PDB file of C-alpha atoms in Angstrom:
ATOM      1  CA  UNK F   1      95.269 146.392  90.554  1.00 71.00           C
ATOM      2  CA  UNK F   2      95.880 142.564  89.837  1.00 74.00           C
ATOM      3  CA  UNK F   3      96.586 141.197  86.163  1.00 73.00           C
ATOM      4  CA  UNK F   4      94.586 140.012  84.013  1.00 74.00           C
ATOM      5  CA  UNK F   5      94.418 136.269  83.655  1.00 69.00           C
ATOM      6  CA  UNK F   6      95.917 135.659  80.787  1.00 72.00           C
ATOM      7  CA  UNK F   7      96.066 132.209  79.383  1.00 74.00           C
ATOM      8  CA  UNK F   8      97.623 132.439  75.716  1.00 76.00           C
ATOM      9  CA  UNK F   9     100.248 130.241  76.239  1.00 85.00           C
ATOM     10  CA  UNK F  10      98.678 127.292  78.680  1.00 89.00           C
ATOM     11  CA  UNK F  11      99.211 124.605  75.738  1.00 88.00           C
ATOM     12  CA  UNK F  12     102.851 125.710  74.971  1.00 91.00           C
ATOM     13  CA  UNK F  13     103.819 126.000  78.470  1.00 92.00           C
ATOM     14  CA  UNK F  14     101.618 122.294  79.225  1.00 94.00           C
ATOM     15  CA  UNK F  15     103.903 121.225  76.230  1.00 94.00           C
ATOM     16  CA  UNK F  16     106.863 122.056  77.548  1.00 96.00           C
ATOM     17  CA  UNK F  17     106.195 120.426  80.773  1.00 97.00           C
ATOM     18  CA  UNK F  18     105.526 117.055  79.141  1.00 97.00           C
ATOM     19  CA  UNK F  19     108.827 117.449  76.952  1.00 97.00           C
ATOM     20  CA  UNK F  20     110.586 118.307  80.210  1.00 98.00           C
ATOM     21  CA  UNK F  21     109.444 115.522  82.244  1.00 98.00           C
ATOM     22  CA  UNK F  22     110.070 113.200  79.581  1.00 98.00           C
ATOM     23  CA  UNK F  23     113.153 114.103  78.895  1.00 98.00           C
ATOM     24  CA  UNK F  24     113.868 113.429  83.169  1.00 98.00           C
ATOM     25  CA  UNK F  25     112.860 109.833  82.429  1.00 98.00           C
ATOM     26  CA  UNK F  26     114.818 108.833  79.918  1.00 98.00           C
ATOM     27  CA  UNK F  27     117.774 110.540  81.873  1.00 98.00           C
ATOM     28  CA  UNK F  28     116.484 108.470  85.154  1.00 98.00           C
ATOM     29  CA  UNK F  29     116.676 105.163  83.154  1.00 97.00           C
ATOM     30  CA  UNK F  30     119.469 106.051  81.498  1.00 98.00           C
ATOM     31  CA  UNK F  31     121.322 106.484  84.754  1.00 98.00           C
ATOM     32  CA  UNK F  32     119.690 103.198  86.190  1.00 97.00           C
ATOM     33  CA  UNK F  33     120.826 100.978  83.492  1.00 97.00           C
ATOM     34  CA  UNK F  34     124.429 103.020  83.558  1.00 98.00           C
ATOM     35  CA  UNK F  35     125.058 102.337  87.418  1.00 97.00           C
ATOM     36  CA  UNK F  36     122.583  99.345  87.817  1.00 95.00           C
ATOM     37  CA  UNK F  37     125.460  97.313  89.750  1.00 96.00           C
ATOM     38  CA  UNK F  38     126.133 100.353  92.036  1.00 97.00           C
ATOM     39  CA  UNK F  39     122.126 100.780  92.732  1.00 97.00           C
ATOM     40  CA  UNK F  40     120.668  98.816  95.642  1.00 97.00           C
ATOM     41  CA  UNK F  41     117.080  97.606  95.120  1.00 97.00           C
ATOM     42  CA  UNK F  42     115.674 100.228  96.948  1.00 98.00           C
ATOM     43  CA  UNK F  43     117.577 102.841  95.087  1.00 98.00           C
ATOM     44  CA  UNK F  44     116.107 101.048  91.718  1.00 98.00           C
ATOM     45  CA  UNK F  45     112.702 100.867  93.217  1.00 98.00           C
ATOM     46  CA  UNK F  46     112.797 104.760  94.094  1.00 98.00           C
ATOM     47  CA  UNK F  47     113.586 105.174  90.375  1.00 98.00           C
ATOM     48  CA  UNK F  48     110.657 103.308  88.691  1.00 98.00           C
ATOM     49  CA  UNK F  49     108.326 104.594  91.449  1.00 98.00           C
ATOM     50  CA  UNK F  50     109.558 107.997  90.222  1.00 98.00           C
ATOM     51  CA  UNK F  51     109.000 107.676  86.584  1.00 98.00           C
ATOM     52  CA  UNK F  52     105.620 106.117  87.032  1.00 98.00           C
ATOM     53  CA  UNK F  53     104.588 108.913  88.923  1.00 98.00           C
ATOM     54  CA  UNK F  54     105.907 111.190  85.926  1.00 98.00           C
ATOM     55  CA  UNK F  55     104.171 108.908  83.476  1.00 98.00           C
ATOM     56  CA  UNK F  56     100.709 109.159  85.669  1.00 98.00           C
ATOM     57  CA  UNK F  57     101.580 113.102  85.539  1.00 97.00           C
ATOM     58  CA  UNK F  58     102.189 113.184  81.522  1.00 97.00           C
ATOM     59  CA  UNK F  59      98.839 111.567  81.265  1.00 97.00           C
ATOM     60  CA  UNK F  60      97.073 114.298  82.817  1.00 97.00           C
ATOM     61  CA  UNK F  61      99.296 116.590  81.243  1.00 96.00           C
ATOM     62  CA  UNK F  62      98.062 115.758  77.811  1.00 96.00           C
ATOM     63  CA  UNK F  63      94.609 115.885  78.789  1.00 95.00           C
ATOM     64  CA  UNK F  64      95.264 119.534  80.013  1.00 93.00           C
ATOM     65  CA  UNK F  65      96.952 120.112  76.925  1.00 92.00           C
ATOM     66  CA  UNK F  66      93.969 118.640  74.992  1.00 91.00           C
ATOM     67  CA  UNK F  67      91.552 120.860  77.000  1.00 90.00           C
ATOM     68  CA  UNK F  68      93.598 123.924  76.107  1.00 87.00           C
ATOM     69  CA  UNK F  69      93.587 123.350  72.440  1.00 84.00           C
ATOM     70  CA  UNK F  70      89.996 122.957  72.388  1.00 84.00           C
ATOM     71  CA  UNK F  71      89.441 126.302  74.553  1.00 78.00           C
ATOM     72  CA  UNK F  72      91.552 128.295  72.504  1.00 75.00           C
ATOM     73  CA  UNK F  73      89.416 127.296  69.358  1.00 74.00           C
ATOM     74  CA  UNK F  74      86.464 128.786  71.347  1.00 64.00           C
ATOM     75  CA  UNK F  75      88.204 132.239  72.213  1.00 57.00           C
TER      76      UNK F  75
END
């Protein structure tokens, strides 16, 4: 028999994802700016392409997150 689908914590877990992955870009800058004349340009570009894709994902993080609250307010 499967489990049920329990989805209690979506919001906190959605939460903790966002905290997480902006905690990995400030540590991704943070390193950039730390070892910026040990970096080639590529190496620099890999890290802003990174944390926009983490910014683009934090977006629809939030809006997950925003869906969640408003579900749980229905149950």
């Amino acid at each position: 028999m499967s489990k049920p689908d329990d989805r209690s914590n979506n919001k906190e877990r959605i939460e903790n994802n966002i905290g997480h992955t902006l905690q990995n870009m400030d540590e991704a800058k943070d390193y950039a700016k730390a070892h910026s004349e040990e970096l080639s340009e590529e190496e620099m570009s890999q890290i802003k392409e990174k944390n926009q894709r983490r910014e683009e994902s934090i977006e629809g993080l939030r809006e997950e997150a925003k869906d969640e609250a408003h579900n749980q307010k229905d149950v």
